[in-house]
Amino acid sequence: MSERTPLLHYRLSTSVNEQSGEHQPCLAREAVEQSPAVSRRKSAHHSRPKKLSTFFGVVVPTLLSMFSVVVFLRIGFVVGQCGLYQAIAMFLVAYFIISMTVLSVCAISTNGALDAGGAYYMISRALGPEFGGSLGVMFFLANVCSSALYILGLVEAIVATFGPAGSLQVLPAGYWWSLLYATGILLLCLLVCLVGAEIYAKASFIIFLVVMLVLATIFISFFAVRPRTILLPAAPPIHNSTGPQPPTMANFTGFKLNTLLGNLDADYAVDYTTGTMMSFATVFAVMFNGCTGIMAGSNMSGDLKNPSYSIPRGTITAVIFTFIIYNLLSLMVACSCDRILLQRDYSFLRDINVWNPLVTVGVYSSTMSAAMSNLIGASRILYALARDDLFGTVLSPAKKTSCNGNPWVSVLLSWFLVQLVLFTGKLNTIASIVTIFFLLVYAAVDLACLALEWASAPNFRPTFRYFTWHTCVLGIVGCAVMMFLINSIYASASIAFMLLLLLLIHYLSPTSSWGYISQALIFHQVRKYLLMLDVRKDHVKFWRPQVLLMVSNPRSSVGLITFINDIKKSGLYVLGHVLLGDLDTLPSDPLQCRYDSWLSLVDHLNIKAFVNLTLADSVRHGVQHLLFISGLGGMRPNTLVLGFYDDCTPKDKLTDHNLADATVPTQDPEDERPPYHFPALRASIDGKEEGNGENGKVMGPQEYVAVIADAMKMLKNVALARYFHQFDRASTISSSPGKSALYVDVWPVNLLRPDSSSYVDTCSLFLLQLACVLNMVRAWRHARLRLFLCVEEGRSLRGSEAKLGQLLKELRIKANVYTVPWDQQVALHWQRQGEAGKQSNATRLSDEYLSAVNRLILEQARPPPAVRFLYLPRPPADTRRYTAYLRQLDLLTKDLGPTLLIHGVTPVLTTDL
């Protein structure tokens, strides 16, 4: 119960907010954006009648699509070339490959409601719109070309029987006549598909009965027909050959042991129709074409009464039935037909049938059914693509349906494309790539199931459990091997075409609400590696800054946010924000609807950061919360960055003018101005930001310094950022194309302790490390580091410079060292101090001394740097001196431009390997 509480609470709080009116803008916007699409989808879903059962909607289309003409015209070819042993082995391998895919299809289809689109719907909802859309287009084209392929095959069979070279000779032949016959057959398929899925199912059932009748007569013929000699078709002449001419007669022997023994082993020969030498790979490719119809039932998912029930049972039934038929036919053929008959006459089943025309009818019927199946499957895929708006308004007409839910526009568009393909006349070159397209889709279905299984998502719990990730991997490998076995060039081109479509959809399609499997996989892997990230194995050699940047209002903090993104050096970067309030007095969590604005800001600024918001009664407590809980395992912030506490008037960097200059390209013109919902920067009469605290702020100086002290107690490095509202990353980087035009100044000495000029303590080295990290960023590599070493009279300037130079060399930091005499500034300090002052903390510093040091820093800035790094001393132990401490920092950094006051508490540099 406790694990489900957050989700229930969020939904409850949403409804409460809508009733109370709090945070209504973001919730109302979400409702406006989602409601029309959801309502249209639901109304379309309920208005479409679904009438097909498992048998009519899945079993019959899948059986007819898998049989096609292979069962009648290619069984003898396979056994004659490969022998019975290799033929059975081929069927076992082929059906093993498609069975792995069938298991994946069954798993996905029983994991939730399945809509129109079949394989496309499964892939897109599992792998996202990019994979789903690209493979959906390929699957659509494969169905279109496959439909044309079957129609042209039927035309050739008709011309062979009724044409000038046939036995009846009643039809004229030629290219245009063949095109006319093909167009007529396609129009007949179109009429059936336009009426709807129900009439298609009835027509398919009639054809199914005819095919089953023909198959029955074939099996009967093996027993009923007596042995006979069969005249072989004329073979093409063998040029430049003095060897024996191929035989013209072959025998049907009936069941004989000698015939079986002669057909057991392989005997690859020249294909008499093409004149090419056959091999295991070429025969396997031809045979596998008869096994690629497993998606015919899935394509009808939108017309089934219960897709999750029908698809697994119907597909598995069809696969098992066809496997048994193919193997029985192979065995009977091997026992009753000699090798010459099998190799030289692919239509021998007609010659040995009890009534010869029946096989011809079976060929016509199965081919016609396969053509219709591919045409209606293509229309359903196109309809699903159009309804998902992956290609914008290009496919919007394909969404239209008739009163009974038939997508007639998609049917017409599919028919038009099939008609265009028919003009090619011959599809021998496209046949291989069609099969490869199908195999690529099957591999994608396996990949989708594998991804869902590996993601371990709690909502992936299909009722069909006879699969594992091993079966998915085997299916992917099997499909990939078959693709390259059929034609490696076409396989490579198909994958390249898929990747091109994937990129096109990625950049052009709107964001979907289907969920992205990549997010689940990333979560799974990140969790695994976070558990492996052991904080006890941390080493200074591999230290990197992991920053928590506290942001009061992003409108005035754009410069600082982008700068810290540069300085993080592939480390953790968290934008933190504290909202003042008490959850007990609020109807719901006020932070939930704010995350979208913050994440949109991260996208807009093109930074790599997380967002962490908290609700607290004070800013100090909120920062403590974030320092305690931000991050996971070994990825926790080690550095806290705060904006400086001063009276500078904030400037809004997220105005409409700035949004027009966004550096991140948007995918939709309507999204050029991200919907930020940050409070406006309102100024009071005296120019200070309005608020409910001291000087119009949400916290006072005492609390601000306490936050710094708290962070140091937690062993966090601290950086105070001042004047970063003046920092514009784009102009700073672009205005400095030369190597010496951009400078980063580092003052590694505690300027608030004139009696201590050490530059090798932990804090000084931390400054050097951060400056070096910034210099390693690509945009800052041309910047020069300048180190300023403050020395007093009596000390060797050259010696101090050489000593620091040697240290930088050991630390592999490239920087220019400048020695700065500051005797006058130190003298000002000691003039104001007695002997007691020499023993006191830096809180007794005079304003004259601090102003003099400030002028000293400004005088050394020729040319002025892009950013300065200064030493930040610890806050005084006496909390009553917090205000004086903050005033000293204010005087020290006055008018210095973008400046970071930094205090390091942990060693971050090493000279060891």
Short mmCIF file of N, CA, C and O in Angstrom, two decimals, residues 547 549 551 554 556-569 573 575 601-609 641 653-654 663-664 721 724-733 774 777 779-780 898 900:
data_model
loop_
_atom_site.label_atom_id
_atom_site.label_comp_id
_atom_site.label_asym_id
_atom_site.label_seq_id
_atom_site.Cartn_x
_atom_site.Cartn_y
_atom_site.Cartn_z
N VAL A 547 27.79 19.61 -8.36
CA VAL A 547 27.35 20.92 -7.91
C VAL A 547 25.85 20.92 -7.62
O VAL A 547 25.04 20.41 -8.39
N LEU A 549 23.38 23.95 -7.26
CA LEU A 549 23.22 25.39 -7.45
C LEU A 549 21.85 25.79 -6.94
O LEU A 549 20.82 25.33 -7.46
N VAL A 551 18.87 28.23 -6.71
CA VAL A 551 18.32 29.26 -7.58
C VAL A 551 17.05 29.79 -6.94
O VAL A 551 16.12 29.03 -6.67
N PRO A 554 14.84 31.61 -11.58
CA PRO A 554 15.65 31.41 -12.79
C PRO A 554 15.66 32.60 -13.73
O PRO A 554 16.57 32.73 -14.54
N SER A 556 16.40 35.58 -13.20
CA SER A 556 17.56 36.44 -12.97
C SER A 556 18.85 35.64 -12.84
O SER A 556 19.89 36.21 -12.50
N SER A 557 18.81 34.33 -13.12
CA SER A 557 19.99 33.49 -12.86
C SER A 557 20.47 32.74 -14.09
O SER A 557 21.22 31.77 -13.97
N VAL A 558 20.06 33.16 -15.28
CA VAL A 558 20.43 32.43 -16.50
C VAL A 558 21.94 32.39 -16.68
O VAL A 558 22.52 31.35 -17.01
N GLY A 559 22.61 33.53 -16.47
CA GLY A 559 24.06 33.57 -16.64
C GLY A 559 24.79 32.62 -15.71
O GLY A 559 25.71 31.90 -16.13
N LEU A 560 24.38 32.59 -14.46
CA LEU A 560 25.03 31.70 -13.49
C LEU A 560 24.75 30.24 -13.80
O LEU A 560 25.64 29.38 -13.70
N ILE A 561 23.52 29.94 -14.20
CA ILE A 561 23.16 28.55 -14.51
C ILE A 561 24.00 28.02 -15.66
O ILE A 561 24.51 26.89 -15.62
N THR A 562 24.17 28.82 -16.70
CA THR A 562 24.96 28.36 -17.85
C THR A 562 26.45 28.28 -17.51
O THR A 562 27.16 27.40 -18.00
N PHE A 563 26.94 29.17 -16.65
CA PHE A 563 28.36 29.12 -16.28
C PHE A 563 28.66 27.87 -15.45
O PHE A 563 29.67 27.18 -15.69
N ILE A 564 27.82 27.56 -14.49
CA ILE A 564 28.05 26.37 -13.65
C ILE A 564 27.94 25.10 -14.49
O ILE A 564 28.61 24.11 -14.21
N ASN A 565 27.14 25.13 -15.54
CA ASN A 565 27.07 23.97 -16.44
C ASN A 565 28.43 23.70 -17.09
O ASN A 565 28.79 22.55 -17.36
N ASP A 566 29.21 24.77 -17.35
CA ASP A 566 30.54 24.60 -17.92
C ASP A 566 31.54 24.06 -16.89
O ASP A 566 32.44 23.30 -17.23
N ILE A 567 31.37 24.45 -15.64
CA ILE A 567 32.38 24.14 -14.64
C ILE A 567 32.18 22.78 -13.99
O ILE A 567 33.03 22.32 -13.22
N LYS A 568 31.09 22.09 -14.33
CA LYS A 568 30.80 20.83 -13.64
C LYS A 568 31.68 19.68 -14.09
O LYS A 568 31.79 18.66 -13.40
N LYS A 569 32.27 19.74 -15.29
CA LYS A 569 33.19 18.72 -15.81
C LYS A 569 32.61 17.31 -15.72
O LYS A 569 33.13 16.42 -15.04
N TYR A 573 25.08 17.76 -11.67
CA TYR A 573 24.66 19.16 -11.64
C TYR A 573 23.18 19.18 -11.28
O TYR A 573 22.35 18.64 -12.00
N LEU A 575 19.97 21.67 -10.04
CA LEU A 575 19.37 22.98 -9.78
C LEU A 575 18.42 22.83 -8.60
O LEU A 575 17.45 22.08 -8.68
N LEU A 601 13.06 24.77 -18.73
CA LEU A 601 14.19 25.68 -18.63
C LEU A 601 15.50 24.95 -18.93
O LEU A 601 16.36 25.46 -19.66
N VAL A 602 15.65 23.75 -18.38
CA VAL A 602 16.86 22.95 -18.64
C VAL A 602 17.00 22.67 -20.13
O VAL A 602 18.09 22.79 -20.70
N ASP A 603 15.90 22.31 -20.79
CA ASP A 603 15.95 22.06 -22.22
C ASP A 603 16.26 23.33 -23.00
O ASP A 603 17.05 23.31 -23.96
N HIS A 604 15.65 24.43 -22.60
CA HIS A 604 15.84 25.69 -23.31
C HIS A 604 17.28 26.18 -23.23
O HIS A 604 17.85 26.65 -24.22
N LEU A 605 17.90 26.04 -22.06
CA LEU A 605 19.29 26.50 -21.89
C LEU A 605 20.30 25.47 -22.37
O LEU A 605 21.50 25.74 -22.36
N ASN A 606 19.83 24.29 -22.75
CA ASN A 606 20.71 23.23 -23.27
C ASN A 606 21.79 22.87 -22.25
O ASN A 606 22.99 22.78 -22.58
N ILE A 607 21.38 22.66 -21.03
CA ILE A 607 22.32 22.27 -19.97
C ILE A 607 22.00 20.85 -19.52
O ILE A 607 20.90 20.35 -19.74
N LYS A 608 22.98 20.22 -18.90
CA LYS A 608 22.82 18.86 -18.42
C LYS A 608 22.69 18.90 -16.90
O LYS A 608 23.69 18.85 -16.17
N ALA A 609 21.47 19.03 -16.45
CA ALA A 609 21.23 19.22 -15.02
C ALA A 609 19.97 18.52 -14.59
O ALA A 609 19.05 18.29 -15.38
N VAL A 641 26.71 26.01 -4.54
CA VAL A 641 26.88 27.33 -5.16
C VAL A 641 25.67 28.18 -4.81
O VAL A 641 24.52 27.75 -5.02
N LYS A 653 16.09 37.50 -17.60
CA LYS A 653 16.76 36.95 -18.78
C LYS A 653 15.87 35.96 -19.53
O LYS A 653 16.32 35.35 -20.50
N LEU A 654 14.63 35.79 -19.10
CA LEU A 654 13.71 34.87 -19.77
C LEU A 654 12.53 35.62 -20.37
O LEU A 654 11.42 35.13 -20.41
N THR A 663 19.02 29.15 -28.03
CA THR A 663 20.09 28.44 -28.71
C THR A 663 19.71 27.02 -29.04
O THR A 663 20.41 26.34 -29.77
N VAL A 664 18.59 26.53 -28.51
CA VAL A 664 18.18 25.15 -28.75
C VAL A 664 17.12 25.13 -29.83
O VAL A 664 16.08 25.78 -29.71
N ALA A 721 28.53 33.28 -5.89
CA ALA A 721 28.61 33.86 -7.24
C ALA A 721 28.03 35.27 -7.22
O ALA A 721 26.88 35.47 -6.84
N PHE A 724 26.89 37.68 -11.70
CA PHE A 724 26.72 36.81 -12.86
C PHE A 724 25.48 37.18 -13.67
O PHE A 724 25.23 36.58 -14.72
N HIS A 725 24.70 38.15 -13.20
CA HIS A 725 23.64 38.67 -14.06
C HIS A 725 24.25 39.46 -15.22
O HIS A 725 23.57 39.73 -16.22
N GLN A 726 25.56 39.83 -15.10
CA GLN A 726 26.26 40.51 -16.19
C GLN A 726 26.90 39.52 -17.17
O GLN A 726 27.43 39.93 -18.19
N PHE A 727 26.86 38.24 -16.82
CA PHE A 727 27.55 37.24 -17.62
C PHE A 727 26.62 36.69 -18.70
O PHE A 727 25.53 36.22 -18.42
N ASP A 728 27.06 36.79 -19.94
CA ASP A 728 26.34 36.22 -21.08
C ASP A 728 27.30 35.27 -21.79
O ASP A 728 28.25 35.71 -22.43
N ARG A 729 27.04 34.00 -21.65
CA ARG A 729 28.00 33.01 -22.16
C ARG A 729 28.23 33.16 -23.66
O ARG A 729 29.37 33.11 -24.13
N ALA A 730 27.15 33.33 -24.41
CA ALA A 730 27.28 33.39 -25.87
C ALA A 730 28.16 34.56 -26.30
O ALA A 730 29.08 34.40 -27.10
N SER A 731 27.91 35.74 -25.74
CA SER A 731 28.69 36.92 -26.13
C SER A 731 30.11 36.84 -25.59
O SER A 731 31.06 37.27 -26.25
N THR A 732 30.30 36.26 -24.40
CA THR A 732 31.64 36.15 -23.83
C THR A 732 32.52 35.24 -24.66
O THR A 732 33.68 35.55 -24.95
N ILE A 733 31.97 34.11 -25.07
CA ILE A 733 32.77 33.15 -25.84
C ILE A 733 32.98 33.64 -27.26
O ILE A 733 34.08 33.60 -27.80
N LEU A 774 37.49 24.60 -15.65
CA LEU A 774 36.84 25.51 -16.58
C LEU A 774 37.65 25.62 -17.87
O LEU A 774 37.09 25.64 -18.97
N VAL A 777 37.05 22.87 -20.56
CA VAL A 777 35.81 22.87 -21.33
C VAL A 777 36.09 23.41 -22.72
O VAL A 777 36.87 24.37 -22.89
N ALA A 779 34.57 25.25 -24.89
CA ALA A 779 34.33 26.66 -25.17
C ALA A 779 35.32 27.57 -24.47
O ALA A 779 35.50 28.72 -24.87
N TRP A 780 36.01 27.07 -23.42
CA TRP A 780 36.94 27.89 -22.65
C TRP A 780 38.40 27.50 -22.88
O TRP A 780 39.27 27.98 -22.16
N PRO A 898 31.72 39.40 -12.98
CA PRO A 898 31.44 38.01 -12.59
C PRO A 898 32.56 37.42 -11.74
O PRO A 898 33.70 37.30 -12.18
N LEU A 900 33.57 34.45 -8.52
CA LEU A 900 33.26 33.31 -7.66
C LEU A 900 34.15 33.37 -6.43
O LEU A 900 35.38 33.35 -6.55
#
